Every structure is written in C-alpha cells, then in structure tokens.
C-alpha cells in the first residue's frame, strides 16, 4: 500500500510540473499576442521618402481617420474597418501590360519602366512610343540607374539619325531620393552634349543624340528621362564571355583597344572631365562579329559608355568612386583624386584582357594594396604613404602583413575564379607575365602606384607611338 501511494504521489508531482510549465508559457506569450493584435490594428505605413515640402496623403472623403476609429465600441470599429476595406476594394487596379511580369508584391520603391522591379525583365508593348518619332523595340539590359532598350525611328522622323545598327535608349529610374536619378540624367545629358559639340571628339566615345522625357504609361505623375545613344554590340566582358568563350585576347586587339582608350582619356582630360568608372563592362565593341579563322572580333573598334558618374575638375569629388576591382591606389588610400584614376582603370582593363581574369579580387583594402604591389613588383612609395589618410594600414612605412585571407605572388591558396570572383589568386608581376615589351611598358606606366608619377594620356600616346604604329602596319 505504501508503494502504491508513492506511485500516485509521483504522478501527481509530474502533472503539477507540466501544468505549471503550460501556465508559465501562456503568461509569457500573452504580451506577444497582444503586440501582434496591436500591429494588425495599426494603419499601413506611408512612403517615408517623400520630399520635405510635400504634404502627407490625406484620407479620401468618407474615410475616417484611425484616431476616430479608435473611439467607440468594438462593433463600431469593426464596421468602420469593413467599410474602409470595401472602399479600397473598389479602387481600380494598376494597369499591367503583362500580369505575369508584374506581381502584386513588387515593391513600389523599386518600380521603374512599366512597373517592373530592377530584377525583372519588362515586357515592351508592341508599338509603344516614347516620343512622336521614337518607339521601343526590345529590352536589352539593366544598369545601376536605369534600363536600356533598343529603339527605332518612325518613317516620318527627321530629328534622329537613320543609324544602320539602330539606337539605344537609356531610361533612368524615376523613383529615388528627391528625383535624384532624373537630376543625374540631366547632368549626364549636359556633359555629353558638351563632348559631342567638339569636332575633335574621338569615335571611341559613344555618340549621344539627345534626350526625351515622357510620362509613365501607368502613372501620369511620373516622368522618365531617356538618353538616346548609338547602338553597340557587346561589352568587352560580354564578348569575352559569350563569343570568345573566355579565351585570351590577341595582342593586336589589346594594342588597338589601348590606343582608343588613351585617345578617349586624352580628350576627356583635356576638357577637364574624369570618367571615374573605366572598366571592361563600360567599353563596348561596335560589332560582335567573329573572324572566320578564330574567335577574335572582326573589328576591334570600341565605344566608351556610361558617363553617369563622369565629373568635372570643378565639381565636388566624392569618395570612393568607381568599381572596386578598377580603383586606383590613391582612392584606396583616401587621397584626393583626379583624371589619373582613369588611366589606372585603363591599365586594369588591358591587364584583364591579357590575363583573361581580374586580379584585384581582395577581401579588404589592405589586400588590394598588397596585390597592387605584387603586380607592379614594387612597394608603395613612401611619399604616397606619407600623404595617406589611412595610416592604420601601415606599420614601419610598409603595409601590415595580412594573415589568413591573403593573396600571394607565389600562388599560395586556392586559385580565384577565372575572370572574377573572390579568393586567393596567384599574381604574376607584369615584368614576368607580359612578354610583349610595348604592352609591358605601357601597363607599368598606366599602373604607376603614385598618381603624381603617372604620365598623362597624351604623353603616353606620344611615348608609345611606335608600339601603336606596329599594330597599324601589321
């Protein structure tokens, strides 16, 4: 009997523990349930990025404010809420050309060009015109600040040139902080107009024909700013990846493109402009046709594009600028920069063409500076280090030794992805890896670590005149 009573007491003790645990969890979850109910009863948030001078949206007639809905009994609030939902359901839905491409969950802050977000391909309606004599033909690609479309002129058009390859419209995003992208497009159009007005403007700069401002077909309050350019075939990166199948570029093509890039830089810098974003994706081949006997381009004529970040010497210079893999050492060190950063970008592009990969894929600024030293075969000059605002990267006048995720000229670690990607890569100095003496000297001059010692584009054209003429004669 004593043992039986002990078993019953034991089960009663366990049951009491379970009951206490359930009550404890219920008490702890009650504030969370109340908080959820409070969130569900709150009105939806409005766009907090509206301009300061803009008035907050006012409720339509017949709709009560949330404060008024809060008063009264629960049935009254429920009736008011159902009435408001009924009114909202009667609002006509946004017009969509292709519902499959425009889901209702698309965030409004990312919508541009027919209501699609940046990562969705838009469906262009047949015959849609952006002006009286221009119509959209096909979507090309997305950029950081806009989208590119093939456009064509209507038969009666007399304003736009009848280009054989067609035209391209770079349509800027309309939604940003206080119409930031619209303002940037206006500045870009102004700068490009200045470039096109000079007879000496080289053919290596993409031709700009003008701009068009047109309303959003789904929202008349929005305006799109479209910049009209000549059509090109593919960027150097796209041609190398899709047409050349990641094969190394021929030395003659590298020489030809180097000459065109230096011509472009000499012209821009002579007018006081800095492109600030020279890279392989911003250099377009005019044609992507291949030679019959190889995967070389049939014509190596290029066009430099994307002048949205171009600045003038009199403009305010921001930090940092450009794409990380193509940034000059002075930008990495937080120093003042000028047109010499474009020459460093040209050197990175030419070295990428020779190696078929981007070498500067670091984990930090110190790693990238170390890669720069290994590539040119010299340490950062002391006068450059003395001017740097980032002295924490140095110790005893030299870069601090990085442990762990580092890159070494001896090939220590896993080789990085060909053409890009993070990871330790084997860096071969230019003096050892580039056998062509003309290209080797040009790369060493373009990739001079100290911008004060980096020769201007015009001087480099004169210095390597025989190297460029060798390509013309061949």
Tab-separated table of C-alpha atoms in Angstrom:
chain	number	residue	atom	x	y	z
A	1	UNK	CA	0.000	0.000	0.000
A	2	UNK	CA	2.873	2.358	0.831
A	3	UNK	CA	4.494	1.709	-2.532
A	4	UNK	CA	1.210	2.311	-4.390
A	5	UNK	CA	0.666	5.668	-2.665
A	6	UNK	CA	4.177	6.631	-3.545
A	7	UNK	CA	3.460	5.986	-7.253
A	8	UNK	CA	0.296	8.094	-7.164
A	9	UNK	CA	2.148	10.966	-5.495
A	10	UNK	CA	4.873	10.724	-8.059
A	11	UNK	CA	2.368	11.069	-10.969
A	12	UNK	CA	0.639	13.973	-9.192
A	13	UNK	CA	4.005	15.752	-8.873
A	14	UNK	CA	4.763	15.288	-12.588
A	15	UNK	CA	1.294	16.534	-13.575
A	16	UNK	CA	1.740	19.642	-11.458
A	17	UNK	CA	5.076	20.388	-13.150
A	18	UNK	CA	3.500	20.099	-16.614
A	19	UNK	CA	0.612	22.338	-15.550
A	20	UNK	CA	2.970	24.952	-14.142
A	21	UNK	CA	5.028	24.930	-17.364
A	22	UNK	CA	1.913	25.456	-19.518
A	23	UNK	CA	0.736	28.327	-17.335
A	24	UNK	CA	4.202	29.880	-17.401
A	25	UNK	CA	4.392	29.744	-21.241
A	26	UNK	CA	0.878	31.208	-21.504
A	27	UNK	CA	1.818	34.127	-19.277
A	28	UNK	CA	4.974	34.796	-21.299
A	29	UNK	CA	3.192	34.629	-24.661
A	30	UNK	CA	0.330	36.950	-23.661
A	31	UNK	CA	2.316	40.197	-24.271
A	32	UNK	CA	3.476	38.907	-27.664
A	33	UNK	CA	-0.105	38.055	-28.715
A	34	UNK	CA	-1.282	41.488	-27.585
A	35	UNK	CA	1.558	43.131	-29.541
A	36	UNK	CA	0.593	41.221	-32.693
A	37	UNK	CA	-3.015	42.345	-32.349
A	38	UNK	CA	-1.860	45.927	-31.929
A	39	UNK	CA	0.244	45.723	-35.114
A	40	UNK	CA	-2.672	44.309	-37.083
A	41	UNK	CA	-4.880	47.166	-35.944
A	42	UNK	CA	-2.371	49.854	-36.994
A	43	UNK	CA	-2.794	51.594	-40.379
A	44	UNK	CA	-0.307	50.758	-43.163
A	45	UNK	CA	2.837	52.865	-43.307
A	46	UNK	CA	3.113	55.512	-45.974
A	47	UNK	CA	6.206	56.249	-48.020
A	48	UNK	CA	8.639	57.982	-45.684
A	49	UNK	CA	10.910	59.120	-48.511
A	50	UNK	CA	8.617	61.833	-49.808
A	51	UNK	CA	10.162	65.322	-50.227
A	52	UNK	CA	10.129	67.556	-47.192
A	53	UNK	CA	7.884	70.129	-48.816
A	54	UNK	CA	5.328	67.508	-49.865
A	55	UNK	CA	2.163	67.167	-47.815
A	56	UNK	CA	1.261	63.765	-46.341
A	57	UNK	CA	-1.542	61.962	-48.187
A	58	UNK	CA	-4.982	62.956	-46.933
A	59	UNK	CA	-7.772	60.391	-46.479
A	60	UNK	CA	-10.441	60.403	-49.136
A	61	UNK	CA	-13.937	61.615	-48.456
A	62	UNK	CA	-15.962	59.150	-46.426
A	63	UNK	CA	-12.899	57.555	-44.849
A	64	UNK	CA	-12.390	58.086	-41.144
A	65	UNK	CA	-9.040	58.645	-39.532
A	66	UNK	CA	-7.538	55.945	-37.394
A	67	UNK	CA	-7.881	58.090	-34.315
A	68	UNK	CA	-11.592	58.345	-34.909
A	69	UNK	CA	-11.839	54.623	-35.493
A	70	UNK	CA	-10.201	54.026	-32.149
A	71	UNK	CA	-13.094	55.570	-30.270
A	72	UNK	CA	-16.310	53.732	-29.591
A	73	UNK	CA	-17.151	50.130	-29.076
A	74	UNK	CA	-15.617	47.120	-30.807
A	75	UNK	CA	-18.593	46.560	-33.167
A	76	UNK	CA	-18.362	50.189	-34.287
A	77	UNK	CA	-14.646	49.833	-35.084
A	78	UNK	CA	-15.246	46.576	-36.944
A	79	UNK	CA	-17.968	48.172	-39.060
A	80	UNK	CA	-15.750	51.137	-39.887
A	81	UNK	CA	-12.885	48.844	-40.822
A	82	UNK	CA	-15.052	46.745	-43.119
A	83	UNK	CA	-16.392	49.934	-44.732
A	84	UNK	CA	-12.856	51.178	-45.380
A	85	UNK	CA	-11.829	47.828	-46.877
A	86	UNK	CA	-14.878	47.904	-49.144
A	87	UNK	CA	-13.905	51.351	-50.403
A	88	UNK	CA	-10.323	50.231	-51.026
A	89	UNK	CA	-11.508	47.185	-52.960
A	90	UNK	CA	-13.362	49.468	-55.362
A	91	UNK	CA	-10.142	51.311	-56.336
A	92	UNK	CA	-9.176	50.225	-59.879
A	93	UNK	CA	-6.070	48.076	-60.037
A	94	UNK	CA	-2.918	49.304	-61.719
A	95	UNK	CA	-2.868	48.635	-65.430
A	96	UNK	CA	-0.360	45.959	-66.403
A	97	UNK	CA	0.726	45.064	-69.894
A	98	UNK	CA	1.740	41.576	-68.840
A	99	UNK	CA	0.428	40.429	-65.446
A	100	UNK	CA	2.974	37.608	-65.315
A	101	UNK	CA	5.807	40.129	-65.154
A	102	UNK	CA	4.195	42.453	-62.622
A	103	UNK	CA	3.293	40.598	-59.429
A	104	UNK	CA	1.284	42.473	-56.823
A	105	UNK	CA	4.115	42.013	-54.316
A	106	UNK	CA	6.515	44.154	-56.346
A	107	UNK	CA	7.796	46.903	-54.008
A	108	UNK	CA	6.736	50.328	-55.235
A	109	UNK	CA	10.069	51.876	-54.282
A	110	UNK	CA	11.831	49.711	-56.879
A	111	UNK	CA	9.411	50.109	-59.757
A	112	UNK	CA	10.501	51.791	-62.961
A	113	UNK	CA	9.772	51.401	-66.656
A	114	UNK	CA	6.328	49.800	-66.931
A	115	UNK	CA	6.076	48.967	-63.262
A	116	UNK	CA	8.680	46.219	-63.087
A	117	UNK	CA	11.399	45.937	-60.498
A	118	UNK	CA	15.113	46.019	-61.278
A	119	UNK	CA	15.497	42.245	-61.348
A	120	UNK	CA	12.578	41.549	-63.679
A	121	UNK	CA	12.640	41.700	-67.464
A	122	UNK	CA	9.908	44.057	-68.653
A	123	UNK	CA	7.509	43.224	-71.466
A	124	UNK	CA	7.587	46.014	-74.017
A	125	UNK	CA	4.131	46.666	-75.534
A	126	UNK	CA	4.140	46.496	-79.323
A	127	UNK	CA	4.342	49.920	-80.891
A	128	UNK	CA	4.893	51.803	-77.636
A	129	UNK	CA	6.384	55.229	-78.392
A	130	UNK	CA	8.415	57.424	-76.071
A	131	UNK	CA	8.123	60.444	-78.366
A	132	UNK	CA	6.447	61.469	-81.591
A	133	UNK	CA	9.098	59.707	-83.656
A	134	UNK	CA	10.729	57.078	-81.400
A	135	UNK	CA	9.331	53.690	-80.403
A	136	UNK	CA	10.688	50.969	-78.142
A	137	UNK	CA	11.612	47.718	-79.864
A	138	UNK	CA	13.187	45.421	-77.288
A	139	UNK	CA	14.637	45.334	-73.789
A	140	UNK	CA	18.436	44.953	-73.585
A	141	UNK	CA	19.705	45.001	-70.006
A	142	UNK	CA	19.628	46.699	-66.627
A	143	UNK	CA	22.114	49.180	-65.266
A	144	UNK	CA	22.629	50.666	-61.848
A	145	UNK	CA	20.475	53.703	-62.522
A	146	UNK	CA	18.266	52.675	-65.422
A	147	UNK	CA	17.361	50.323	-68.216
A	148	UNK	CA	18.464	50.085	-71.828
A	149	UNK	CA	16.119	49.435	-74.743
A	150	UNK	CA	16.527	49.165	-78.488
A	151	UNK	CA	14.591	51.990	-80.131
A	152	UNK	CA	13.863	52.815	-83.745
A	153	UNK	CA	12.733	55.928	-85.559
A	154	UNK	CA	9.356	56.222	-87.208
A	155	UNK	CA	9.349	56.671	-91.007
A	156	UNK	CA	8.391	60.350	-90.808
A	157	UNK	CA	11.133	61.198	-88.307
A	158	UNK	CA	13.631	63.820	-89.303
A	159	UNK	CA	15.267	64.522	-85.950
A	160	UNK	CA	17.076	61.276	-85.209
A	161	UNK	CA	19.752	59.746	-87.450
A	162	UNK	CA	18.883	56.699	-89.509
A	163	UNK	CA	21.601	54.586	-87.899
A	164	UNK	CA	22.123	51.207	-89.535
A	165	UNK	CA	22.572	49.462	-86.186
A	166	UNK	CA	19.666	51.336	-84.626
A	167	UNK	CA	19.536	53.437	-81.472
A	168	UNK	CA	19.612	52.682	-77.764
A	169	UNK	CA	17.571	54.464	-75.103
A	170	UNK	CA	18.987	54.552	-71.592
A	171	UNK	CA	15.886	55.183	-69.483
A	172	UNK	CA	16.635	56.426	-65.992
A	173	UNK	CA	14.739	55.284	-62.909
A	174	UNK	CA	12.110	57.836	-61.888
A	175	UNK	CA	11.881	56.972	-58.177
A	176	UNK	CA	14.720	57.974	-55.886
A	177	UNK	CA	15.528	60.475	-53.189
A	178	UNK	CA	14.033	63.727	-54.438
A	179	UNK	CA	14.248	62.633	-58.102
A	180	UNK	CA	17.983	62.035	-57.786
A	181	UNK	CA	18.234	59.893	-60.916
A	182	UNK	CA	16.298	62.407	-63.004
A	183	UNK	CA	18.766	65.100	-61.931
A	184	UNK	CA	21.721	62.833	-62.684
A	185	UNK	CA	20.332	62.143	-66.155
A	186	UNK	CA	20.042	65.875	-66.809
A	187	UNK	CA	23.671	66.427	-65.793
A	188	UNK	CA	24.833	63.459	-67.886
A	189	UNK	CA	22.960	64.792	-70.928
A	190	UNK	CA	24.501	68.238	-70.415
A	191	UNK	CA	28.033	66.842	-70.191
A	192	UNK	CA	27.541	64.568	-73.203
A	193	UNK	CA	26.209	67.473	-75.244
A	194	UNK	CA	29.411	69.370	-74.468
A	195	UNK	CA	31.515	66.413	-75.608
A	196	UNK	CA	29.572	65.953	-78.842
A	197	UNK	CA	29.903	69.648	-79.698
A	198	UNK	CA	33.655	69.291	-80.262
A	199	UNK	CA	34.819	68.265	-83.713
A	200	UNK	CA	37.828	66.540	-82.165
A	201	UNK	CA	35.631	64.145	-80.150
A	202	UNK	CA	37.100	60.684	-80.881
A	203	UNK	CA	34.996	57.843	-82.223
A	204	UNK	CA	35.848	55.812	-79.130
A	205	UNK	CA	33.243	57.849	-77.185
A	206	UNK	CA	29.714	56.617	-77.750
A	207	UNK	CA	27.644	59.028	-79.842
A	208	UNK	CA	24.931	60.853	-77.933
A	209	UNK	CA	21.986	62.143	-79.966
A	210	UNK	CA	19.779	63.801	-77.352
A	211	UNK	CA	17.235	63.044	-74.650
A	212	UNK	CA	13.493	62.506	-74.362
A	213	UNK	CA	11.221	62.984	-71.347
A	214	UNK	CA	7.963	61.038	-71.421
A	215	UNK	CA	5.279	60.102	-68.856
A	216	UNK	CA	4.864	56.709	-67.272
A	217	UNK	CA	2.019	54.905	-69.096
A	218	UNK	CA	0.758	53.644	-65.723
A	219	UNK	CA	1.194	56.794	-63.656
A	220	UNK	CA	0.954	60.203	-65.290
A	221	UNK	CA	2.668	61.825	-62.298
A	222	UNK	CA	5.937	60.013	-63.068
A	223	UNK	CA	8.345	61.112	-65.767
A	224	UNK	CA	11.035	59.059	-67.460
A	225	UNK	CA	14.232	60.623	-68.784
A	226	UNK	CA	15.629	58.670	-71.757
A	227	UNK	CA	19.095	59.325	-73.194
A	228	UNK	CA	19.466	58.296	-76.855
A	229	UNK	CA	22.781	56.743	-77.996
A	230	UNK	CA	24.151	54.853	-80.944
A	231	UNK	CA	23.696	51.107	-80.694
A	232	UNK	CA	26.665	48.856	-79.952
A	233	UNK	CA	27.055	45.093	-79.989
A	234	UNK	CA	28.558	43.837	-76.718
A	235	UNK	CA	30.841	44.958	-73.941
A	236	UNK	CA	34.375	43.600	-73.740
A	237	UNK	CA	33.310	41.411	-70.838
A	238	UNK	CA	30.211	40.092	-72.649
A	239	UNK	CA	32.155	39.397	-75.851
A	240	UNK	CA	34.892	37.583	-73.944
A	241	UNK	CA	32.335	35.515	-72.058
A	242	UNK	CA	29.685	34.804	-74.697
A	243	UNK	CA	31.522	34.973	-78.032
A	244	UNK	CA	35.212	34.322	-77.349
A	245	UNK	CA	34.400	31.617	-74.777
A	246	UNK	CA	36.786	33.134	-72.221
A	247	UNK	CA	39.831	32.915	-74.461
A	248	UNK	CA	42.681	35.367	-74.003
A	249	UNK	CA	42.630	38.453	-76.190
A	250	UNK	CA	45.041	38.717	-79.084
A	251	UNK	CA	47.912	41.185	-78.647
A	252	UNK	CA	46.847	43.131	-81.745
A	253	UNK	CA	43.334	43.617	-80.336
A	254	UNK	CA	44.771	44.711	-76.996
A	255	UNK	CA	47.012	47.229	-78.786
A	256	UNK	CA	44.121	48.618	-80.833
A	257	UNK	CA	41.813	48.992	-77.822
A	258	UNK	CA	44.616	50.538	-75.749
A	259	UNK	CA	45.108	53.217	-78.390
A	260	UNK	CA	41.387	54.011	-78.486
A	261	UNK	CA	41.147	54.188	-74.687
A	262	UNK	CA	44.079	56.593	-74.463
A	263	UNK	CA	42.510	58.750	-77.171
A	264	UNK	CA	39.279	58.865	-75.187
A	265	UNK	CA	41.074	59.754	-71.941
A	266	UNK	CA	43.237	62.408	-73.597
A	267	UNK	CA	40.118	64.105	-74.997
A	268	UNK	CA	38.148	63.941	-71.741
A	269	UNK	CA	41.039	65.081	-69.560
A	270	UNK	CA	41.835	67.910	-71.951
A	271	UNK	CA	38.350	69.314	-71.286
A	272	UNK	CA	38.661	68.823	-67.536
A	273	UNK	CA	36.391	65.755	-67.323
A	274	UNK	CA	37.014	62.490	-65.456
A	275	UNK	CA	35.063	59.372	-66.408
A	276	UNK	CA	35.722	57.753	-62.965
A	277	UNK	CA	34.433	54.276	-63.970
A	278	UNK	CA	36.619	52.849	-66.732
A	279	UNK	CA	36.111	49.068	-66.742
A	280	UNK	CA	35.569	46.193	-69.154
A	281	UNK	CA	31.775	46.399	-68.855
A	282	UNK	CA	31.752	50.082	-69.849
A	283	UNK	CA	33.699	49.519	-73.073
A	284	UNK	CA	31.545	48.308	-75.952
A	285	UNK	CA	32.564	46.664	-79.204
A	286	UNK	CA	30.838	48.254	-82.150
A	287	UNK	CA	30.294	44.832	-83.691
A	288	UNK	CA	30.429	41.351	-82.171
A	289	UNK	CA	31.145	39.509	-85.424
A	290	UNK	CA	33.919	36.908	-85.204
A	291	UNK	CA	36.756	36.299	-87.610
A	292	UNK	CA	36.404	33.239	-89.779
A	293	UNK	CA	39.639	31.673	-88.552
A	294	UNK	CA	39.477	32.468	-84.826
A	295	UNK	CA	37.360	33.825	-82.021
A	296	UNK	CA	38.821	37.296	-82.343
A	297	UNK	CA	36.466	40.188	-83.071
A	298	UNK	CA	36.239	41.044	-86.751
A	299	UNK	CA	36.545	44.731	-85.858
A	300	UNK	CA	38.164	45.929	-82.608
A	301	UNK	CA	36.533	49.375	-82.703
A	302	UNK	CA	35.197	50.223	-79.253
A	303	UNK	CA	32.940	52.808	-77.634
A	304	UNK	CA	33.291	54.011	-74.052
A	305	UNK	CA	29.863	54.271	-72.401
A	306	UNK	CA	28.209	55.090	-69.054
A	307	UNK	CA	29.031	58.715	-68.351
A	308	UNK	CA	26.580	58.883	-65.456
A	309	UNK	CA	29.409	59.169	-62.915
A	310	UNK	CA	31.543	61.498	-65.019
A	311	UNK	CA	32.624	64.598	-63.162
A	312	UNK	CA	34.487	67.805	-63.870
A	313	UNK	CA	37.554	69.110	-62.113
A	314	UNK	CA	35.413	71.921	-60.678
A	315	UNK	CA	32.803	69.506	-59.310
A	316	UNK	CA	32.835	68.073	-55.808
A	317	UNK	CA	34.856	64.839	-55.712
A	318	UNK	CA	33.236	62.107	-53.651
A	319	UNK	CA	34.903	59.100	-52.017
A	320	UNK	CA	35.092	56.340	-53.047
A	321	UNK	CA	34.451	56.263	-56.793
A	322	UNK	CA	34.478	53.622	-59.498
A	323	UNK	CA	34.219	49.854	-59.311
A	324	UNK	CA	36.329	48.249	-56.608
A	325	UNK	CA	38.416	46.000	-58.888
A	326	UNK	CA	39.402	49.027	-61.001
A	327	UNK	CA	40.049	51.597	-58.266
A	328	UNK	CA	43.372	53.357	-58.217
A	329	UNK	CA	45.611	53.191	-55.121
A	330	UNK	CA	45.037	56.861	-54.304
A	331	UNK	CA	41.331	56.121	-53.899
A	332	UNK	CA	42.093	53.116	-51.697
A	333	UNK	CA	44.254	55.355	-49.504
A	334	UNK	CA	41.588	58.056	-49.188
A	335	UNK	CA	43.607	60.681	-51.069
A	336	UNK	CA	42.404	63.378	-53.411
A	337	UNK	CA	41.988	62.004	-56.934
A	338	UNK	CA	41.953	63.488	-60.416
A	339	UNK	CA	41.944	62.325	-64.039
A	340	UNK	CA	44.861	59.945	-63.332
A	341	UNK	CA	42.384	57.429	-61.859
A	342	UNK	CA	41.023	56.860	-65.383
A	343	UNK	CA	44.481	55.775	-66.538
A	344	UNK	CA	44.667	53.221	-63.741
A	345	UNK	CA	41.294	51.860	-64.892
A	346	UNK	CA	42.621	51.580	-68.461
A	347	UNK	CA	45.619	49.641	-67.162
A	348	UNK	CA	43.347	47.246	-65.271
A	349	UNK	CA	41.241	46.670	-68.407
A	350	UNK	CA	44.287	45.948	-70.587
A	351	UNK	CA	45.777	43.636	-67.970
A	352	UNK	CA	42.437	41.809	-67.713
A	353	UNK	CA	42.454	41.345	-71.495
A	354	UNK	CA	45.963	39.880	-71.333
A	355	UNK	CA	45.304	37.580	-68.365
A	356	UNK	CA	41.603	36.777	-69.010
A	357	UNK	CA	40.839	37.436	-65.374
A	358	UNK	CA	40.623	40.289	-62.914
A	359	UNK	CA	43.479	40.112	-60.438
A	360	UNK	CA	42.123	42.595	-57.898
A	361	UNK	CA	39.584	40.443	-56.050
A	362	UNK	CA	40.554	41.206	-52.446
A	363	UNK	CA	38.840	40.860	-49.097
A	364	UNK	CA	39.942	44.276	-47.829
A	365	UNK	CA	41.720	47.469	-48.807
A	366	UNK	CA	44.990	46.163	-47.375
A	367	UNK	CA	44.732	43.021	-49.507
A	368	UNK	CA	44.091	45.075	-52.627
A	369	UNK	CA	47.063	47.322	-51.930
A	370	UNK	CA	49.213	44.236	-51.423
A	371	UNK	CA	48.039	42.873	-54.780
A	372	UNK	CA	48.974	46.161	-56.421
A	373	UNK	CA	52.495	45.953	-55.012
A	374	UNK	CA	52.909	42.355	-56.209
A	375	UNK	CA	51.575	43.119	-59.677
A	376	UNK	CA	53.897	46.042	-60.385
A	377	UNK	CA	56.788	44.450	-58.486
A	378	UNK	CA	57.384	47.430	-56.189
A	379	UNK	CA	56.280	48.611	-52.764
A	380	UNK	CA	54.091	51.649	-52.282
A	381	UNK	CA	56.265	54.782	-52.399
A	382	UNK	CA	56.998	56.394	-49.060
A	383	UNK	CA	55.776	59.759	-50.333
A	384	UNK	CA	52.436	58.172	-51.184
A	385	UNK	CA	52.180	56.517	-47.767
A	386	UNK	CA	53.016	59.820	-46.065
A	387	UNK	CA	50.070	61.509	-47.827
A	388	UNK	CA	47.637	58.711	-46.968
A	389	UNK	CA	44.801	59.315	-44.530
A	390	UNK	CA	44.685	55.617	-43.617
A	391	UNK	CA	47.855	55.135	-41.643
A	392	UNK	CA	46.308	52.180	-39.789
A	393	UNK	CA	47.092	50.073	-42.859
A	394	UNK	CA	50.836	50.596	-42.449
A	395	UNK	CA	53.468	49.736	-39.913
A	396	UNK	CA	57.059	50.923	-40.139
A	397	UNK	CA	56.464	52.521	-43.532
A	398	UNK	CA	55.148	49.291	-45.072
A	399	UNK	CA	51.827	47.504	-45.391
A	400	UNK	CA	50.930	45.396	-42.396
A	401	UNK	CA	51.322	41.719	-43.081
A	402	UNK	CA	47.900	40.167	-43.539
A	403	UNK	CA	47.266	36.676	-42.201
A	404	UNK	CA	44.536	34.315	-43.280
A	405	UNK	CA	42.694	35.603	-46.348
A	406	UNK	CA	45.628	36.953	-48.283
A	407	UNK	CA	46.896	36.833	-51.825
A	408	UNK	CA	50.429	35.854	-52.654
A	409	UNK	CA	52.610	36.082	-55.719
A	410	UNK	CA	53.778	32.530	-55.008
A	411	UNK	CA	50.313	31.189	-55.657
A	412	UNK	CA	49.586	30.173	-52.056
A	413	UNK	CA	45.949	29.227	-51.610
A	414	UNK	CA	43.141	28.345	-53.954
A	415	UNK	CA	43.179	29.973	-57.343
A	416	UNK	CA	40.438	32.520	-57.869
A	417	UNK	CA	37.613	32.146	-60.357
A	418	UNK	CA	38.695	32.882	-63.901
A	419	UNK	CA	37.542	36.328	-64.892
A	420	UNK	CA	36.450	37.352	-61.422
A	421	UNK	CA	35.305	36.117	-58.049
A	422	UNK	CA	36.723	36.326	-54.551
A	423	UNK	CA	39.512	34.162	-53.354
A	424	UNK	CA	43.261	33.984	-53.179
A	425	UNK	CA	44.808	34.286	-56.621
A	426	UNK	CA	48.314	33.789	-57.936
A	427	UNK	CA	49.707	37.149	-59.025
A	428	UNK	CA	52.444	37.181	-61.619
A	429	UNK	CA	54.311	40.507	-61.841
A	430	UNK	CA	53.855	42.374	-65.101
A	431	UNK	CA	57.582	42.274	-65.776
A	432	UNK	CA	57.420	38.462	-65.792
A	433	UNK	CA	53.954	37.685	-67.142
A	434	UNK	CA	53.727	40.150	-70.069
A	435	UNK	CA	56.211	39.214	-72.782
A	436	UNK	CA	55.388	41.952	-75.295
A	437	UNK	CA	57.809	44.783	-74.392
A	438	UNK	CA	55.496	47.510	-75.683
A	439	UNK	CA	52.482	46.289	-73.721
A	440	UNK	CA	54.649	45.619	-70.670
A	441	UNK	CA	55.959	49.173	-70.584
A	442	UNK	CA	52.501	50.642	-71.209
A	443	UNK	CA	50.984	48.627	-68.358
A	444	UNK	CA	53.740	49.647	-65.941
A	445	UNK	CA	53.154	53.306	-66.815
A	446	UNK	CA	49.378	53.053	-66.526
A	447	UNK	CA	49.626	51.161	-63.236
A	448	UNK	CA	52.093	53.554	-61.633
A	449	UNK	CA	51.311	53.469	-57.912
A	450	UNK	CA	51.790	57.182	-57.250
A	451	UNK	CA	49.373	59.302	-59.325
A	452	UNK	CA	51.904	62.155	-59.315
A	453	UNK	CA	54.270	59.918	-61.307
A	454	UNK	CA	51.561	58.552	-63.631
A	455	UNK	CA	52.028	60.022	-67.109
A	456	UNK	CA	49.052	61.789	-68.771
A	457	UNK	CA	47.187	60.083	-71.604
A	458	UNK	CA	48.557	62.460	-74.259
A	459	UNK	CA	52.121	61.812	-73.133
A	460	UNK	CA	51.570	58.053	-73.261
A	461	UNK	CA	50.230	58.301	-76.803
A	462	UNK	CA	53.444	60.046	-77.835
A	463	UNK	CA	55.737	57.765	-75.834
A	464	UNK	CA	54.284	54.557	-77.287
A	465	UNK	CA	53.676	55.852	-80.792
A	466	UNK	CA	55.942	53.186	-82.303
A	467	UNK	CA	54.097	50.456	-80.368
A	468	UNK	CA	50.735	51.619	-81.702
A	469	UNK	CA	52.084	52.065	-85.237
A	470	UNK	CA	53.361	48.498	-85.153
A	471	UNK	CA	49.766	47.333	-84.850
A	472	UNK	CA	48.676	49.525	-87.780
A	473	UNK	CA	51.462	48.203	-90.024
A	474	UNK	CA	50.732	44.597	-89.096
